[in-house]
Amino acid sequence: MELLRELSTAGLQAGEGTIVLLAGLLGFLSMVAVWFSLVERDPTARRARLVARRQAELTAAGEGRRRRRARESTQDLATRIVKRLKLARHEGAERVRDRLMAAGYRSREALFVYLAAKLVLPFAAGAGSVLLLIVLDLGHLAAGPRLLALLGSALGGFYLPEIWLSNVTSRRLAALQKSLPDALDLLVICAEAGLALDAALKRVAEEMGKSAPELSEELALTAVELTFLPDRRQALGNLAKRVPLPMIQGVVSTLVQTERYGTPLAPSLRVLAAEFREQRIIKAEEKAARLPAILTVPLIAFILPALFIVLAGPAVIGVYDNFINR
């Protein structure tokens, strides 16, 4: 009996081991089946997929080159027009160049494209208005309205680059003003860590590359100019010229005084950061204080008429039913 019991126990243990082995083998075969179902087994299809991917990359690169050539040809045409007419020598060209720099366009070609656009767009808009009158069959109109449409289109084309530049500049300056206090805090940390001004500006530009690309670009350019220009005050003055903001002017004045008199950099920057944050809070409070006055017109124009209709509507209907329909 003992022998039979031992044999049955050994048989059960062997059966359990066999079941575990079969389960492991089944799991391995399942994984192999899933692998072969997910992985492409056809080498021809795999090569075709690689070729298609490479063709897409080459097509995108070709489109990028075509766009770059088209942009370069447009810039060359604008440069020839401006140079032929000597528009860049006008006394207002320097002011336009400063505005383009404030908008983030520092190349010489940007000035040529802007001046060429102000020259060409009035004629293009006038021709477009004439073509629109012909297409809409409005030739029967009097000479006065047609002339007014032509002059209005020409004036719109002339002022369109000006409006575009003002909008781009205002958006960029607003982004710079918003991110400046955070940059000053980072500059304070770098200055307290013992970094020089150019190294601190470079480090802050690297840290704010994603959160504030506009300010990062300006700080990186200033750091490069501080390294290569013989006069460091000239580099700081270039920053104030590129970014016409009162905050930037204050920062530049502080940095110039630090460079000239050797005053500590970190305390001055900390005071500036606190002042800029207070100014931002004050502006937010001013906007909140103006909100009731701004909401007065929408309240009178949209909300009060609907409220009067809801309140007085049933009474008017009752009066109409009781007195007029009798």
Coordinates of C-alpha atoms in Angstrom, one line a residue:
M1 CA 0.0 0.0 0.0
E2 CA 2.8 2.4 0.8
L3 CA 4.4 1.6 -2.5
L4 CA 1.1 2.3 -4.4
R5 CA 0.7 5.6 -2.5
E6 CA 4.2 6.7 -3.3
L7 CA 3.7 5.7 -7.0
S8 CA 0.5 7.7 -7.2
T9 CA 2.1 10.7 -5.6
A10 CA 5.0 10.6 -8.0
G11 CA 2.6 10.3 -10.9
L12 CA 0.6 13.3 -9.7
Q13 CA 3.8 15.4 -9.4
A14 CA 5.0 14.2 -12.9
G15 CA 1.5 15.2 -14.2
E16 CA 1.7 18.7 -12.7
G17 CA 5.2 19.2 -14.1
T18 CA 4.0 18.1 -17.5
I19 CA 1.0 20.5 -17.3
V20 CA 3.4 23.4 -16.4
L21 CA 5.7 22.5 -19.2
L22 CA 2.9 22.3 -21.7
A23 CA 1.5 25.7 -20.5
G24 CA 4.9 27.3 -20.9
L25 CA 5.3 25.8 -24.4
L26 CA 1.8 27.0 -25.4
G27 CA 2.6 30.5 -24.1
F28 CA 5.8 30.6 -26.1
L29 CA 4.1 29.4 -29.2
S30 CA 1.4 32.1 -28.7
M31 CA 4.0 34.8 -28.4
V32 CA 5.7 33.5 -31.6
A33 CA 2.4 33.6 -33.4
V34 CA 1.7 37.1 -32.3
W35 CA 5.2 38.2 -33.3
F36 CA 4.9 36.7 -36.8
S37 CA 1.4 38.3 -37.2
L38 CA 2.7 41.7 -36.3
V39 CA 6.0 41.7 -38.1
E40 CA 6.0 41.9 -41.9
R41 CA 7.3 38.6 -43.2
D42 CA 7.4 39.7 -46.9
P43 CA 10.7 41.4 -47.6
T44 CA 9.3 42.9 -50.8
A45 CA 6.6 44.7 -48.9
R46 CA 9.2 45.9 -46.4
R47 CA 11.4 47.3 -49.1
A48 CA 8.4 48.9 -50.8
R49 CA 7.5 50.6 -47.5
L50 CA 11.1 51.8 -47.0
V51 CA 11.1 53.1 -50.6
A52 CA 7.8 54.9 -50.1
R53 CA 9.1 56.5 -46.9
R54 CA 12.3 57.7 -48.6
Q55 CA 10.3 59.1 -51.5
A56 CA 8.1 61.0 -49.1
E57 CA 11.2 62.4 -47.4
L58 CA 12.7 63.4 -50.8
T59 CA 9.4 65.0 -51.8
A60 CA 9.3 67.1 -48.6
A61 CA 12.9 68.1 -49.1
G62 CA 12.2 69.1 -52.7
E63 CA 9.2 71.2 -51.7
G64 CA 11.3 72.9 -49.0
R65 CA 13.9 73.7 -51.6
R66 CA 11.3 75.0 -54.1
R67 CA 9.8 77.2 -51.4
R68 CA 13.2 78.5 -50.4
R69 CA 14.1 79.2 -54.1
A70 CA 10.7 81.0 -54.5
R71 CA 11.4 83.1 -51.4
E72 CA 14.9 83.9 -52.5
S73 CA 13.7 84.9 -56.0
T74 CA 11.0 87.1 -54.4
Q75 CA 13.7 88.7 -52.2
D76 CA 16.0 89.2 -55.2
L77 CA 13.2 90.9 -57.2
A78 CA 12.3 93.2 -54.3
T79 CA 16.0 94.0 -53.8
R80 CA 16.3 95.0 -57.5
I81 CA 13.2 97.1 -57.4
V82 CA 14.2 99.0 -54.3
K83 CA 17.8 99.5 -55.4
R84 CA 16.7 100.6 -58.9
L85 CA 14.4 103.2 -57.4
K86 CA 16.8 104.1 -54.5
L87 CA 14.0 103.7 -52.0
A88 CA 16.4 102.4 -49.3
R89 CA 18.2 105.8 -49.2
H90 CA 15.0 107.6 -48.1
E91 CA 15.2 109.2 -44.7
G92 CA 12.3 107.1 -43.5
A93 CA 14.1 103.9 -44.3
E94 CA 16.1 103.9 -41.1
R95 CA 12.9 104.2 -39.1
V96 CA 11.3 101.3 -41.0
R97 CA 14.4 99.2 -40.4
D98 CA 14.1 99.8 -36.6
R99 CA 10.5 98.8 -36.7
L100 CA 11.3 95.6 -38.6
M101 CA 14.0 94.8 -36.0
A102 CA 11.4 95.3 -33.3
A103 CA 9.2 92.9 -35.2
G104 CA 12.0 90.3 -35.3
Y105 CA 13.1 90.9 -39.0
R106 CA 16.8 91.9 -38.9
S107 CA 18.0 91.0 -42.4
R108 CA 18.6 93.6 -45.0
E109 CA 16.3 91.8 -47.4
A110 CA 13.4 92.4 -45.0
L111 CA 13.6 96.1 -45.6
F112 CA 13.7 95.6 -49.3
V113 CA 10.7 93.3 -49.3
Y114 CA 8.7 95.8 -47.1
L115 CA 9.5 98.8 -49.3
A116 CA 8.7 96.8 -52.5
A117 CA 5.4 95.7 -51.0
K118 CA 4.4 99.3 -50.2
L119 CA 5.3 100.1 -53.8
V120 CA 3.6 97.2 -55.6
L121 CA 0.5 96.5 -53.4
P122 CA -1.4 99.7 -54.3
F123 CA -1.2 99.0 -58.0
A124 CA -2.1 95.3 -57.4
A125 CA -5.1 96.2 -55.2
G126 CA -6.2 98.8 -57.8
A127 CA -6.0 96.3 -60.6
G128 CA -7.9 93.8 -58.4
S129 CA -10.7 96.2 -57.8
V130 CA -11.0 96.9 -61.5
L131 CA -11.1 93.2 -62.3
L132 CA -13.7 92.7 -59.6
L133 CA -15.9 95.4 -61.1
I134 CA -15.6 93.7 -64.5
V135 CA -16.4 90.2 -63.1
L136 CA -19.4 91.5 -61.1
D137 CA -20.6 93.4 -64.1
L138 CA -20.7 96.7 -62.3
G139 CA -19.5 98.7 -65.3
H140 CA -22.8 100.6 -65.4
L141 CA -22.0 102.4 -62.2
A142 CA -21.2 106.1 -62.3
A143 CA -17.6 107.3 -62.5
G144 CA -17.6 108.5 -58.9
P145 CA -18.2 105.1 -57.2
R146 CA -15.8 103.4 -59.5
L147 CA -13.1 106.0 -58.8
L148 CA -13.8 105.7 -55.1
A149 CA -13.4 101.9 -55.2
L150 CA -10.2 102.3 -57.1
L151 CA -8.7 104.8 -54.7
G152 CA -9.9 102.9 -51.7
S153 CA -8.3 99.7 -52.9
A154 CA -5.0 101.5 -53.7
L155 CA -5.0 103.2 -50.2
G156 CA -5.7 99.8 -48.6
G157 CA -2.9 98.2 -50.5
F158 CA -0.5 101.0 -49.5
Y159 CA -1.4 100.8 -45.8
L160 CA -1.6 97.0 -45.6
P161 CA 2.1 96.5 -44.9
E162 CA 2.0 99.2 -42.3
I163 CA -0.9 97.5 -40.5
W164 CA 0.7 94.1 -40.8
L165 CA 4.0 95.4 -39.3
S166 CA 2.2 97.1 -36.4
N167 CA 0.3 94.0 -35.5
V168 CA 3.4 91.8 -35.6
T169 CA 5.4 94.3 -33.6
S170 CA 2.7 94.7 -30.9
R171 CA 2.3 90.9 -30.5
R172 CA 6.1 90.4 -30.2
L173 CA 6.6 93.2 -27.8
A174 CA 3.7 91.9 -25.6
A175 CA 5.3 88.5 -25.5
L176 CA 8.6 90.0 -24.6
Q177 CA 7.1 92.1 -21.8
K178 CA 5.2 89.1 -20.4
S179 CA 8.3 86.9 -20.1
L180 CA 10.8 89.6 -18.9
P181 CA 10.2 89.2 -15.1
D182 CA 10.9 85.5 -15.3
A183 CA 14.0 86.1 -17.2
L184 CA 15.2 88.6 -14.6
D185 CA 14.6 86.0 -11.9
L186 CA 16.8 83.6 -13.8
L187 CA 19.4 86.3 -14.3
V188 CA 19.4 86.9 -10.5
I189 CA 20.0 83.2 -9.9
C190 CA 22.9 83.1 -12.5
A191 CA 24.5 86.3 -11.1
E192 CA 24.3 84.9 -7.5
A193 CA 25.9 81.7 -8.8
G194 CA 28.9 83.7 -9.9
L195 CA 28.4 83.8 -13.7
A196 CA 29.4 86.8 -15.7
L197 CA 26.9 88.9 -17.6
D198 CA 27.4 87.3 -21.0
A199 CA 27.4 83.8 -19.6
A200 CA 24.3 84.5 -17.5
L201 CA 22.4 85.9 -20.6
K202 CA 23.5 82.8 -22.6
R203 CA 22.3 80.4 -19.9
V204 CA 18.9 82.3 -19.5
A205 CA 18.5 82.2 -23.3
E206 CA 19.0 78.4 -23.3
E207 CA 16.6 77.9 -20.4
M208 CA 13.8 80.1 -21.9
G209 CA 14.2 78.8 -25.5
K210 CA 10.8 77.0 -25.4
S211 CA 8.7 79.1 -23.1
A212 CA 9.8 82.5 -24.5
P213 CA 11.5 82.1 -27.9
E214 CA 11.3 85.8 -28.6
L215 CA 13.1 86.9 -25.5
S216 CA 15.5 83.9 -25.7
E217 CA 16.6 85.1 -29.2
E218 CA 17.2 88.6 -28.0
L219 CA 19.2 87.6 -25.0
A220 CA 21.3 85.1 -27.0
L221 CA 22.1 87.8 -29.6
T222 CA 23.0 90.2 -26.8
A223 CA 25.3 87.6 -25.2
V224 CA 27.1 87.1 -28.6
E225 CA 27.5 90.9 -29.0
L226 CA 28.9 91.2 -25.5
T227 CA 31.5 88.7 -26.4
F228 CA 32.6 90.1 -29.7
L229 CA 32.0 93.8 -29.6
P230 CA 34.8 96.0 -28.2
D231 CA 32.4 98.1 -26.2
R232 CA 30.0 96.2 -24.0
R233 CA 27.7 99.2 -23.6
Q234 CA 27.2 99.2 -27.4
A235 CA 25.8 95.6 -27.2
L236 CA 23.4 96.6 -24.4
G237 CA 22.4 99.7 -26.4
N238 CA 21.7 97.5 -29.4
L239 CA 19.3 95.5 -27.2
A240 CA 17.5 98.6 -26.2
K241 CA 17.3 99.7 -29.9
R242 CA 15.9 96.3 -31.0
V243 CA 13.3 96.1 -28.2
P244 CA 11.6 99.5 -27.7
L245 CA 10.0 98.7 -24.3
P246 CA 10.3 100.8 -21.1
M247 CA 11.1 97.6 -19.2
I248 CA 14.0 96.7 -21.5
Q249 CA 15.2 100.3 -21.3
G250 CA 15.3 100.0 -17.5
V251 CA 17.1 96.7 -17.6
V252 CA 19.7 98.1 -20.0
S253 CA 20.3 101.2 -17.9
T254 CA 20.8 99.0 -14.8
L255 CA 23.3 96.7 -16.7
V256 CA 25.2 99.7 -18.1
Q257 CA 25.5 101.2 -14.6
T258 CA 26.7 97.8 -13.3
E259 CA 29.3 97.6 -16.1
R260 CA 30.4 101.2 -15.5
Y261 CA 30.5 101.5 -11.7
G262 CA 30.9 97.8 -10.7
T263 CA 27.8 97.7 -8.6
P264 CA 26.4 94.3 -7.6
L265 CA 24.2 92.9 -10.4
A266 CA 21.9 90.5 -8.5
P267 CA 20.3 93.0 -6.1
S268 CA 19.6 95.5 -8.9
L269 CA 18.0 92.8 -11.1
R270 CA 15.9 91.6 -8.1
V271 CA 14.6 95.1 -7.5
L272 CA 13.7 95.4 -11.2
A273 CA 11.9 92.1 -11.3
A274 CA 9.8 93.1 -8.3
E275 CA 9.0 96.4 -9.9
F276 CA 8.0 94.8 -13.2
R277 CA 5.7 92.3 -11.4
E278 CA 4.1 95.2 -9.5
Q279 CA 3.5 97.0 -12.8
R280 CA 1.9 93.9 -14.3
I281 CA -0.4 93.6 -11.3
I282 CA -1.3 97.3 -11.5
K283 CA -2.1 96.9 -15.2
A284 CA -4.3 93.9 -14.4
E285 CA -6.1 95.8 -11.7
E286 CA -6.6 98.7 -14.2
K287 CA -8.2 96.4 -16.7
A288 CA -10.4 94.9 -14.1
A289 CA -11.5 98.4 -13.0
R290 CA -12.3 99.3 -16.6
L291 CA -14.4 96.2 -17.1
P292 CA -17.8 97.7 -15.8
A293 CA -17.5 100.7 -18.1
I294 CA -16.6 98.4 -21.0
L295 CA -19.6 96.1 -20.3
T296 CA -22.1 99.0 -20.2
V297 CA -22.5 99.1 -24.0
P298 CA -23.1 95.3 -24.5
L299 CA -25.4 95.4 -21.5
I300 CA -27.6 98.2 -23.0
A301 CA -27.5 96.8 -26.5
F302 CA -28.0 93.1 -25.9
I303 CA -29.1 92.2 -22.4
L304 CA -31.6 95.0 -21.5
P305 CA -33.8 94.6 -24.6
A306 CA -34.2 90.9 -24.0
L307 CA -35.0 91.6 -20.3
F308 CA -37.6 94.2 -21.3
I309 CA -39.2 91.8 -23.7
V310 CA -39.4 89.1 -21.1
L311 CA -40.8 91.4 -18.4
A312 CA -43.1 93.6 -20.5
G313 CA -44.1 91.1 -23.1
P314 CA -46.9 89.3 -21.2
A315 CA -48.4 92.7 -20.1
V316 CA -48.4 94.0 -23.7
I317 CA -50.0 90.8 -24.9
G318 CA -52.7 91.1 -22.2
V319 CA -53.4 94.7 -23.0
Y320 CA -53.7 93.8 -26.6
D321 CA -56.1 91.0 -25.9
N322 CA -58.3 92.9 -23.5
F323 CA -58.6 96.3 -25.2
I324 CA -57.8 96.0 -28.9
N325 CA -59.4 92.6 -29.7
R326 CA -62.7 93.6 -28.1

